[in-house]
């Protein structure tokens, strides 16, 4: 179930990237990786 949620989020993110401009792209990637690292650090701790 969680995998489907992750897959759905990944697809939505990819669509958002395709629609974003080249200027917004680095910011979107930075935010996404920031959230991912935050989640992983929370689970690890």
PDB file of C-alpha atoms in Angstrom:
ATOM      1  CA  UNK A   1       0.000   0.000   0.000  1.00  0.00           C
ATOM      2  CA  UNK A   2       2.743   2.433   0.976  1.00  0.00           C
ATOM      3  CA  UNK A   3       4.534   1.608  -2.280  1.00  0.00           C
ATOM      4  CA  UNK A   4       1.484   2.697  -4.273  1.00  0.00           C
ATOM      5  CA  UNK A   5       1.366   5.957  -2.347  1.00  0.00           C
ATOM      6  CA  UNK A   6       5.065   6.494  -3.070  1.00  0.00           C
ATOM      7  CA  UNK A   7       4.565   5.669  -6.744  1.00  0.00           C
ATOM      8  CA  UNK A   8       1.651   8.088  -6.992  1.00  0.00           C
ATOM      9  CA  UNK A   9       3.714  10.819  -5.368  1.00  0.00           C
ATOM     10  CA  UNK A  10       6.585  10.119  -7.745  1.00  0.00           C
ATOM     11  CA  UNK A  11       4.310  10.418 -10.796  1.00  0.00           C
ATOM     12  CA  UNK A  12       2.815  13.666  -9.519  1.00  0.00           C
ATOM     13  CA  UNK A  13       6.304  15.032  -8.907  1.00  0.00           C
ATOM     14  CA  UNK A  14       7.441  14.082 -12.416  1.00  0.00           C
ATOM     15  CA  UNK A  15       4.423  15.843 -13.929  1.00  0.00           C
ATOM     16  CA  UNK A  16       5.148  18.912 -11.816  1.00  0.00           C
ATOM     17  CA  UNK A  17       8.752  18.913 -13.041  1.00  0.00           C
ATOM     18  CA  UNK A  18       7.637  18.706 -16.662  1.00  0.00           C
ATOM     19  CA  UNK A  19       5.359  21.693 -16.177  1.00  0.00           C
ATOM     20  CA  UNK A  20       7.869  23.765 -14.222  1.00  0.00           C
ATOM     21  CA  UNK A  21      10.342  26.122 -15.837  1.00  0.00           C
ATOM     22  CA  UNK A  22      14.098  25.598 -15.834  1.00  0.00           C
ATOM     23  CA  UNK A  23      14.346  28.218 -13.100  1.00  0.00           C
ATOM     24  CA  UNK A  24      11.920  26.403 -10.806  1.00  0.00           C
ATOM     25  CA  UNK A  25      13.489  22.995 -11.362  1.00  0.00           C
ATOM     26  CA  UNK A  26      16.507  23.317  -9.021  1.00  0.00           C
ATOM     27  CA  UNK A  27      14.248  24.700  -6.302  1.00  0.00           C
ATOM     28  CA  UNK A  28      11.782  21.817  -6.685  1.00  0.00           C
ATOM     29  CA  UNK A  29      14.576  19.243  -6.543  1.00  0.00           C
ATOM     30  CA  UNK A  30      16.098  20.944  -3.502  1.00  0.00           C
ATOM     31  CA  UNK A  31      12.750  20.977  -1.690  1.00  0.00           C
ATOM     32  CA  UNK A  32      12.017  17.354  -2.585  1.00  0.00           C
ATOM     33  CA  UNK A  33      15.395  16.062  -1.419  1.00  0.00           C
ATOM     34  CA  UNK A  34      15.121  18.209   1.697  1.00  0.00           C
ATOM     35  CA  UNK A  35      11.777  16.605   2.549  1.00  0.00           C
ATOM     36  CA  UNK A  36      13.066  13.113   1.761  1.00  0.00           C
ATOM     37  CA  UNK A  37      16.160  13.535   3.929  1.00  0.00           C
ATOM     38  CA  UNK A  38      13.964  14.946   6.695  1.00  0.00           C
ATOM     39  CA  UNK A  39      11.673  11.904   6.537  1.00  0.00           C
ATOM     40  CA  UNK A  40      14.570   9.445   6.447  1.00  0.00           C
ATOM     41  CA  UNK A  41      16.332  11.145   9.357  1.00  0.00           C
ATOM     42  CA  UNK A  42      13.092  10.974  11.335  1.00  0.00           C
ATOM     43  CA  UNK A  43      12.743   7.233  10.697  1.00  0.00           C
ATOM     44  CA  UNK A  44      16.416   6.540  11.405  1.00  0.00           C
ATOM     45  CA  UNK A  45      16.400   8.456  14.676  1.00  0.00           C
TER      46      UNK A  45
END
